N, CA, C and O atoms as CSV, one atom per row, in Angstrom:
chain,resi,resn,atom,element,x,y,z
A,1,GLY,N,N,11.164,-1.432,-8.053
A,1,GLY,CA,C,10.970,-0.664,-7.085
A,1,GLY,C,C,9.169,-0.272,-7.419
A,1,GLY,O,O,8.396,-1.058,-7.968
A,2,GLY,N,N,8.817,1.091,-6.940
A,2,GLY,CA,C,7.534,1.373,-7.040
A,2,GLY,C,C,6.612,0.364,-6.342
A,2,GLY,O,O,6.892,-0.248,-5.311
A,3,TRP,N,N,5.488,0.277,-7.036
A,3,TRP,CA,C,4.320,-0.758,-6.401
A,3,TRP,C,C,4.499,-2.115,-6.859
A,3,TRP,O,O,4.159,-2.090,-8.042
A,4,GLY,N,N,4.682,-2.722,-6.700
A,4,GLY,CA,C,4.727,-4.184,-6.709
A,4,GLY,C,C,3.495,-5.374,-6.750
A,4,GLY,O,O,2.429,-5.131,-6.184
A,5,GLN,N,N,3.677,-6.469,-7.344
A,5,GLN,CA,C,3.032,-7.171,-7.463
A,5,GLN,C,C,3.744,-8.696,-7.020
A,5,GLN,O,O,4.307,-9.319,-7.921
A,6,ASP,N,N,3.719,-9.151,-5.939
A,6,ASP,CA,C,4.370,-10.621,-5.599
A,6,ASP,C,C,3.772,-11.957,-5.836
A,6,ASP,O,O,3.133,-12.471,-4.918
A,7,MET,N,N,3.888,-12.470,-6.778
A,7,MET,CA,C,3.040,-13.795,-7.656
A,7,MET,C,C,3.618,-14.912,-6.392
A,7,MET,O,O,2.696,-15.634,-6.012
A,8,PHE,N,N,4.769,-15.148,-5.776
A,8,PHE,CA,C,5.300,-16.066,-5.377
A,8,PHE,C,C,4.897,-16.392,-3.807
A,8,PHE,O,O,5.113,-17.458,-3.232
A,9,ASP,N,N,4.314,-15.322,-3.299
A,9,ASP,CA,C,3.350,-15.223,-1.976
A,9,ASP,C,C,1.605,-15.090,-2.349
A,9,ASP,O,O,1.174,-14.182,-1.637
A,10,VAL,N,N,0.836,-15.491,-2.935
A,10,VAL,CA,C,-0.346,-15.069,-3.313
A,10,VAL,C,C,-1.871,-16.002,-2.147
A,10,VAL,O,O,-2.327,-17.125,-2.363
A,11,ASP,N,N,-2.205,-15.234,-1.243
A,11,ASP,CA,C,-3.109,-15.813,-0.891
A,11,ASP,C,C,-4.812,-15.357,-0.834
A,11,ASP,O,O,-5.307,-14.596,-0.003
A,12,THR,N,N,-5.458,-15.980,-1.845
A,12,THR,CA,C,-6.902,-15.491,-2.023
A,12,THR,C,C,-7.328,-14.818,-1.160
A,12,THR,O,O,-7.561,-13.633,-1.395
A,13,ASN,N,N,-7.570,-15.386,0.154
A,13,ASN,CA,C,-8.107,-15.187,1.418
A,13,ASN,C,C,-7.794,-13.917,2.425
A,13,ASN,O,O,-8.427,-13.507,3.398
A,14,ALA,N,N,-6.531,-13.440,1.793
A,14,ALA,CA,C,-5.991,-12.003,2.451
A,14,ALA,C,C,-6.077,-11.359,1.844
A,14,ALA,O,O,-5.911,-11.485,0.631
A,15,TYR,N,N,-6.528,-9.887,2.739
A,15,TYR,CA,C,-6.909,-8.461,2.085
A,15,TYR,C,C,-6.806,-7.438,3.182
A,15,TYR,O,O,-7.025,-7.588,4.384
A,16,ILE,N,N,-6.389,-6.254,2.451
A,16,ILE,CA,C,-6.590,-5.245,3.357
A,16,ILE,C,C,-7.805,-4.289,2.440
A,16,ILE,O,O,-7.872,-4.319,1.211
A,17,HIS,N,N,-8.645,-3.525,3.263
A,17,HIS,CA,C,-9.290,-2.877,2.958
A,17,HIS,C,C,-9.370,-1.353,3.845
A,17,HIS,O,O,-9.688,-1.282,5.032
A,18,ILE,N,N,-9.032,-0.271,3.039
A,18,ILE,CA,C,-9.037,1.163,4.002
A,18,ILE,C,C,-9.693,2.101,3.241
A,18,ILE,O,O,-9.380,2.684,2.203
A,19,PHE,N,N,-11.043,2.148,4.232
A,19,PHE,CA,C,-11.921,2.915,3.588
A,19,PHE,C,C,-12.155,4.266,4.317
A,19,PHE,O,O,-13.191,4.908,4.147
A,20,GLY,N,N,-11.315,4.605,5.003
A,20,GLY,CA,C,-11.641,5.851,6.009
A,20,GLY,C,C,-10.464,6.068,6.718
A,20,GLY,O,O,-9.553,5.245,6.801
A,21,GLY,N,N,-10.482,7.518,7.392
A,21,GLY,CA,C,-9.443,7.407,8.831
A,21,GLY,C,C,-8.184,8.138,8.035
A,21,GLY,O,O,-8.365,8.639,6.926
A,22,SER,N,N,-6.878,8.155,8.703
A,22,SER,CA,C,-5.756,8.740,8.111
A,22,SER,C,C,-4.750,8.052,8.498
A,22,SER,O,O,-4.646,7.902,9.716
A,23,LEU,N,N,-3.887,7.532,7.759
A,23,LEU,CA,C,-2.468,6.937,7.772
A,23,LEU,C,C,-1.450,7.513,7.321
A,23,LEU,O,O,-1.475,7.973,6.179
A,24,GLN,N,N,-0.097,7.635,8.286
A,24,GLN,CA,C,1.128,7.887,7.801
A,24,GLN,C,C,2.263,6.948,8.207
A,24,GLN,O,O,2.534,6.316,9.228
A,25,MET,N,N,2.763,7.093,7.127
A,25,MET,CA,C,3.601,5.856,7.166
A,25,MET,C,C,4.909,6.359,6.719
A,25,MET,O,O,4.859,7.065,5.711
A,26,ASP,N,N,6.305,6.117,7.343
A,26,ASP,CA,C,7.785,6.262,6.689
A,26,ASP,C,C,8.134,4.809,6.957
A,26,ASP,O,O,8.614,4.513,8.051
A,27,ALA,N,N,7.934,3.926,6.071
A,27,ALA,CA,C,8.562,2.429,5.924
A,27,ALA,C,C,10.029,2.337,5.788
A,27,ALA,O,O,10.650,3.285,5.308
A,28,SER,N,N,10.603,1.305,6.162
A,28,SER,CA,C,11.744,0.987,6.197
A,28,SER,C,C,12.030,-0.318,4.871
A,28,SER,O,O,13.108,-0.634,4.369
A,29,GLY,N,N,10.714,-0.847,4.590
A,29,GLY,CA,C,10.668,-1.979,3.982
A,29,GLY,C,C,9.537,-1.721,3.054
A,29,GLY,O,O,9.591,-0.798,2.242
A,30,ASP,N,N,8.528,-2.504,3.152
A,30,ASP,CA,C,7.376,-2.265,2.188
A,30,ASP,C,C,6.147,-1.712,2.994
A,30,ASP,O,O,5.775,-1.952,4.143
A,31,GLY,N,N,5.699,-0.992,2.137
A,31,GLY,CA,C,4.524,-0.089,3.147
A,31,GLY,C,C,3.312,-0.559,3.863
A,31,GLY,O,O,3.130,-0.707,5.072
A,32,ILE,N,N,2.260,-0.827,2.518
A,32,ILE,CA,C,1.156,-1.944,2.943
A,32,ILE,C,C,1.614,-2.760,2.152
A,32,ILE,O,O,2.135,-2.504,1.067
A,33,ASP,N,N,1.402,-4.119,2.789
A,33,ASP,CA,C,2.212,-5.689,2.430
A,33,ASP,C,C,0.831,-6.605,2.666
A,33,ASP,O,O,0.390,-6.942,3.765
A,34,SER,N,N,0.260,-6.924,1.353
A,34,SER,CA,C,-0.660,-7.619,1.955
A,34,SER,C,C,-0.372,-9.057,0.792
A,34,SER,O,O,-0.120,-8.604,-0.325
A,35,ASN,N,N,-0.359,-10.264,0.808
A,35,ASN,CA,C,-0.134,-11.600,0.175
A,35,ASN,C,C,-1.391,-11.653,-0.537
A,35,ASN,O,O,-1.191,-12.225,-1.609
A,36,GLY,N,N,-2.642,-11.295,-0.405
A,36,GLY,CA,C,-3.709,-10.785,-1.534
A,36,GLY,C,C,-3.668,-9.951,-2.123
A,36,GLY,O,O,-2.784,-9.586,-2.899
A,37,SER,N,N,-5.489,-9.081,-1.618
A,37,SER,CA,C,-5.386,-7.698,-2.426
A,37,SER,C,C,-5.467,-6.675,-1.550
A,37,SER,O,O,-5.537,-6.821,-0.330
A,38,ILE,N,N,-5.461,-5.658,-2.119
A,38,ILE,CA,C,-5.330,-4.109,-1.234
A,38,ILE,C,C,-6.536,-2.969,-1.820
A,38,ILE,O,O,-6.447,-2.486,-2.948
A,39,GLU,N,N,-7.301,-2.740,-1.170
A,39,GLU,CA,C,-8.615,-2.084,-1.662
A,39,GLU,C,C,-8.662,-0.869,-0.423
A,39,GLU,O,O,-8.733,-0.934,0.805
A,40,ILE,N,N,-8.570,0.444,-1.567
A,40,ILE,CA,C,-8.544,2.007,-0.619
A,40,ILE,C,C,-9.626,2.566,-1.613
A,40,ILE,O,O,-9.499,2.807,-2.814
A,41,SER,N,N,-10.634,2.697,-0.868
A,41,SER,CA,C,-11.777,3.722,-1.163
A,41,SER,C,C,-12.085,4.631,-0.417
A,41,SER,O,O,-13.148,5.161,-0.739
A,42,GLY,N,N,-11.515,5.119,0.611
A,42,GLY,CA,C,-11.607,6.274,1.424
A,42,GLY,C,C,-10.418,6.698,2.554
A,42,GLY,O,O,-9.733,5.760,2.962
A,43,GLY,N,N,-10.182,7.792,2.987
A,43,GLY,CA,C,-9.050,8.213,3.871
A,43,GLY,C,C,-8.316,8.770,3.452
A,43,GLY,O,O,-8.402,8.760,2.224
A,44,LYS,N,N,-7.157,9.596,3.994
A,44,LYS,CA,C,-6.067,10.052,3.353
A,44,LYS,C,C,-4.960,8.909,3.844
A,44,LYS,O,O,-4.951,8.360,4.946
A,45,ILE,N,N,-4.252,8.742,3.009
A,45,ILE,CA,C,-2.869,7.912,3.165
A,45,ILE,C,C,-1.261,8.433,2.569
A,45,ILE,O,O,-1.045,8.466,1.358
A,46,TYR,N,N,-0.452,8.732,3.347
A,46,TYR,CA,C,0.504,9.044,2.881
A,46,TYR,C,C,1.530,8.010,3.313
A,46,TYR,O,O,1.437,7.641,4.484
A,47,LEU,N,N,2.615,7.414,2.474
A,47,LEU,CA,C,3.162,6.799,2.502
A,47,LEU,C,C,4.327,7.137,1.898
A,47,LEU,O,O,4.243,7.777,0.850
A,48,SER,N,N,5.894,6.718,2.520
A,48,SER,CA,C,7.055,7.213,2.178
A,48,SER,C,C,8.319,6.075,2.541
A,48,SER,O,O,8.620,5.866,3.716
A,49,GLY,N,N,8.888,5.498,1.616
A,49,GLY,CA,C,9.606,4.484,2.071
A,49,GLY,C,C,10.462,4.003,1.192
A,49,GLY,O,O,10.439,4.796,0.251
A,50,PRO,N,N,11.329,3.007,0.929
A,50,PRO,CA,C,12.275,2.851,-0.336
A,50,PRO,C,C,11.515,2.436,-1.353
A,50,PRO,O,O,10.333,2.177,-1.123
A,51,SER,N,N,11.916,2.328,-2.350
A,51,SER,CA,C,11.727,2.176,-4.042
A,51,SER,C,C,12.515,1.264,-4.520
A,51,SER,O,O,12.216,0.883,-5.652
A,52,THR,N,N,13.567,0.713,-3.960
A,52,THR,CA,C,14.668,-0.041,-4.352
A,52,THR,C,C,14.364,-1.682,-3.926
A,52,THR,O,O,13.714,-2.195,-3.014
A,53,GLY,N,N,15.011,-2.120,-4.834
A,53,GLY,CA,C,15.047,-3.807,-4.457
A,53,GLY,C,C,13.817,-4.346,-4.776
A,53,GLY,O,O,13.198,-4.137,-5.820
A,54,ASP,N,N,13.511,-4.978,-3.940
A,54,ASP,CA,C,12.051,-5.867,-3.803
A,54,ASP,C,C,11.290,-5.061,-2.620
A,54,ASP,O,O,10.480,-5.723,-1.972
A,55,ASN,N,N,11.466,-3.699,-2.272
A,55,ASN,CA,C,10.487,-3.336,-1.359
A,55,ASN,C,C,9.764,-1.870,-2.569
A,55,ASN,O,O,10.305,-1.366,-3.553
A,56,SER,N,N,8.242,-1.535,-1.868
A,56,SER,CA,C,7.651,-0.934,-2.259
A,56,SER,C,C,6.739,-0.415,-1.638
A,56,SER,O,O,6.416,-0.937,-0.572
A,57,VAL,N,N,6.111,0.645,-2.056
A,57,VAL,CA,C,5.230,1.234,-1.033
A,57,VAL,C,C,3.426,0.338,-0.901
A,57,VAL,O,O,2.662,0.392,0.063
A,58,LEU,N,N,3.272,-0.211,-1.878
A,58,LEU,CA,C,1.821,-1.273,-1.679
A,58,LEU,C,C,3.007,-1.952,-2.762
A,58,LEU,O,O,3.587,-1.689,-3.816
A,59,ASP,N,N,2.910,-3.173,-1.545
A,59,ASP,CA,C,3.149,-5.073,-2.102
A,59,ASP,C,C,1.788,-5.438,-2.065
A,59,ASP,O,O,1.099,-4.905,-1.195
A,60,TYR,N,N,1.243,-6.278,-2.873
A,60,TYR,CA,C,0.158,-7.178,-2.958
A,60,TYR,C,C,0.527,-8.242,-3.925
A,60,TYR,O,O,1.277,-8.178,-4.899
A,61,GLY,N,N,-0.283,-9.415,-3.364
A,61,GLY,CA,C,-0.063,-10.820,-4.332
A,61,GLY,C,C,-0.795,-11.236,-5.333
A,61,GLY,O,O,-0.510,-12.116,-6.145
A,62,SER,N,N,-2.372,-10.171,-5.226
A,62,SER,CA,C,-3.461,-10.661,-6.327
A,62,SER,C,C,-3.476,-9.305,-7.031
A,62,SER,O,O,-2.932,-8.981,-8.087
A,63,GLU,N,N,-4.228,-8.592,-6.192
A,63,GLU,CA,C,-4.281,-6.809,-7.149
A,63,GLU,C,C,-4.486,-5.780,-6.354
A,63,GLU,O,O,-4.430,-5.945,-5.135
A,64,ALA,N,N,-4.733,-4.661,-6.852
A,64,ALA,CA,C,-4.749,-3.091,-6.004
A,64,ALA,C,C,-5.514,-2.641,-6.592
A,64,ALA,O,O,-5.690,-2.880,-7.787
A,65,THR,N,N,-6.260,-1.766,-5.819
A,65,THR,CA,C,-7.489,-0.773,-6.373
A,65,THR,C,C,-7.595,0.517,-5.456
A,65,THR,O,O,-7.963,0.417,-4.285
A,66,ILE,N,N,-7.342,1.434,-5.890
A,66,ILE,CA,C,-7.582,2.458,-5.504
A,66,ILE,C,C,-8.903,3.480,-5.998
A,66,ILE,O,O,-8.759,4.307,-6.898
A,67,SER,N,N,-9.602,3.373,-5.601
A,67,SER,CA,C,-11.074,4.281,-6.090
A,67,SER,C,C,-11.501,4.954,-5.322
A,67,SER,O,O,-12.729,4.985,-5.236
A,68,GLY,N,N,-10.579,5.913,-4.292
A,68,GLY,CA,C,-11.476,6.945,-3.502
A,68,GLY,C,C,-10.367,7.269,-2.384
A,68,GLY,O,O,-9.253,6.747,-2.365
A,69,GLY,N,N,-10.817,8.157,-1.507
A,69,GLY,CA,C,-9.688,8.727,-0.907
A,69,GLY,C,C,-8.320,9.721,-1.378
A,69,GLY,O,O,-8.248,10.327,-2.447
A,70,PHE,N,N,-7.569,9.716,-0.597
A,70,PHE,CA,C,-6.179,10.034,-1.215
A,70,PHE,C,C,-5.453,9.897,-0.708
A,70,PHE,O,O,-5.275,10.036,0.502
A,71,PHE,N,N,-4.438,9.393,-1.968
A,71,PHE,CA,C,-2.961,8.235,-1.793
A,71,PHE,C,C,-1.812,9.218,-2.209
A,71,PHE,O,O,-1.716,9.805,-3.287
A,72,SER,N,N,-1.174,9.262,-1.406
A,72,SER,CA,C,0.360,10.058,-1.835
A,72,SER,C,C,1.591,8.837,-1.371
A,72,SER,O,O,1.635,8.184,-0.329
A,73,ASP,N,N,2.521,8.812,-2.530
A,73,ASP,CA,C,3.628,7.718,-2.651
A,73,ASP,C,C,4.655,8.435,-2.413
A,73,ASP,O,O,5.710,7.802,-2.370
A,74,GLY,N,N,4.740,9.971,-2.176
A,74,GLY,CA,C,5.734,10.599,-2.543
A,74,GLY,C,C,6.581,10.937,-1.195
A,74,GLY,O,O,6.312,10.142,-0.294
A,75,PRO,N,N,7.407,11.788,-0.889
A,75,PRO,CA,C,8.727,11.939,0.562
A,75,PRO,C,C,7.678,12.232,1.644
A,75,PRO,O,O,6.526,12.541,1.341
A,76,LYS,N,N,8.035,12.145,2.711
A,76,LYS,CA,C,7.316,12.416,3.524
A,76,LYS,C,C,7.136,14.151,3.782
A,76,LYS,O,O,7.997,15.028,3.722
A,77,PHE,N,N,5.825,14.239,4.054
A,77,PHE,CA,C,5.882,15.484,4.408
A,77,PHE,C,C,4.570,16.201,5.061
A,77,PHE,O,O,3.903,17.192,4.765
A,78,TRP,N,N,4.523,15.174,6.143
A,78,TRP,CA,C,3.775,15.519,7.646
A,78,TRP,C,C,4.708,15.747,8.574
A,78,TRP,O,O,5.891,15.591,8.272
A,79,SER,N,N,4.321,16.175,9.920
A,79,SER,CA,C,5.185,16.655,10.798
A,79,SER,C,C,4.490,15.697,11.927
A,79,SER,O,O,4.910,15.703,13.084
């Protein structure tokens, strides 16, 4: 559980870059899922979801970087 790296599905051309805005998600599986990399450099992100089995709030193939913004992977606390 938790944050996970999935080495079985790596695609170096795939990426997710979040640099602003607001994202609120209550996931029943992986929250943000990239077969490549994930970069979060701004914005407000609230993720809630399972952290058991092969599910996680961040699932990525190569690397994940959080360098700015606000990120919470705790319980759902928005209305």
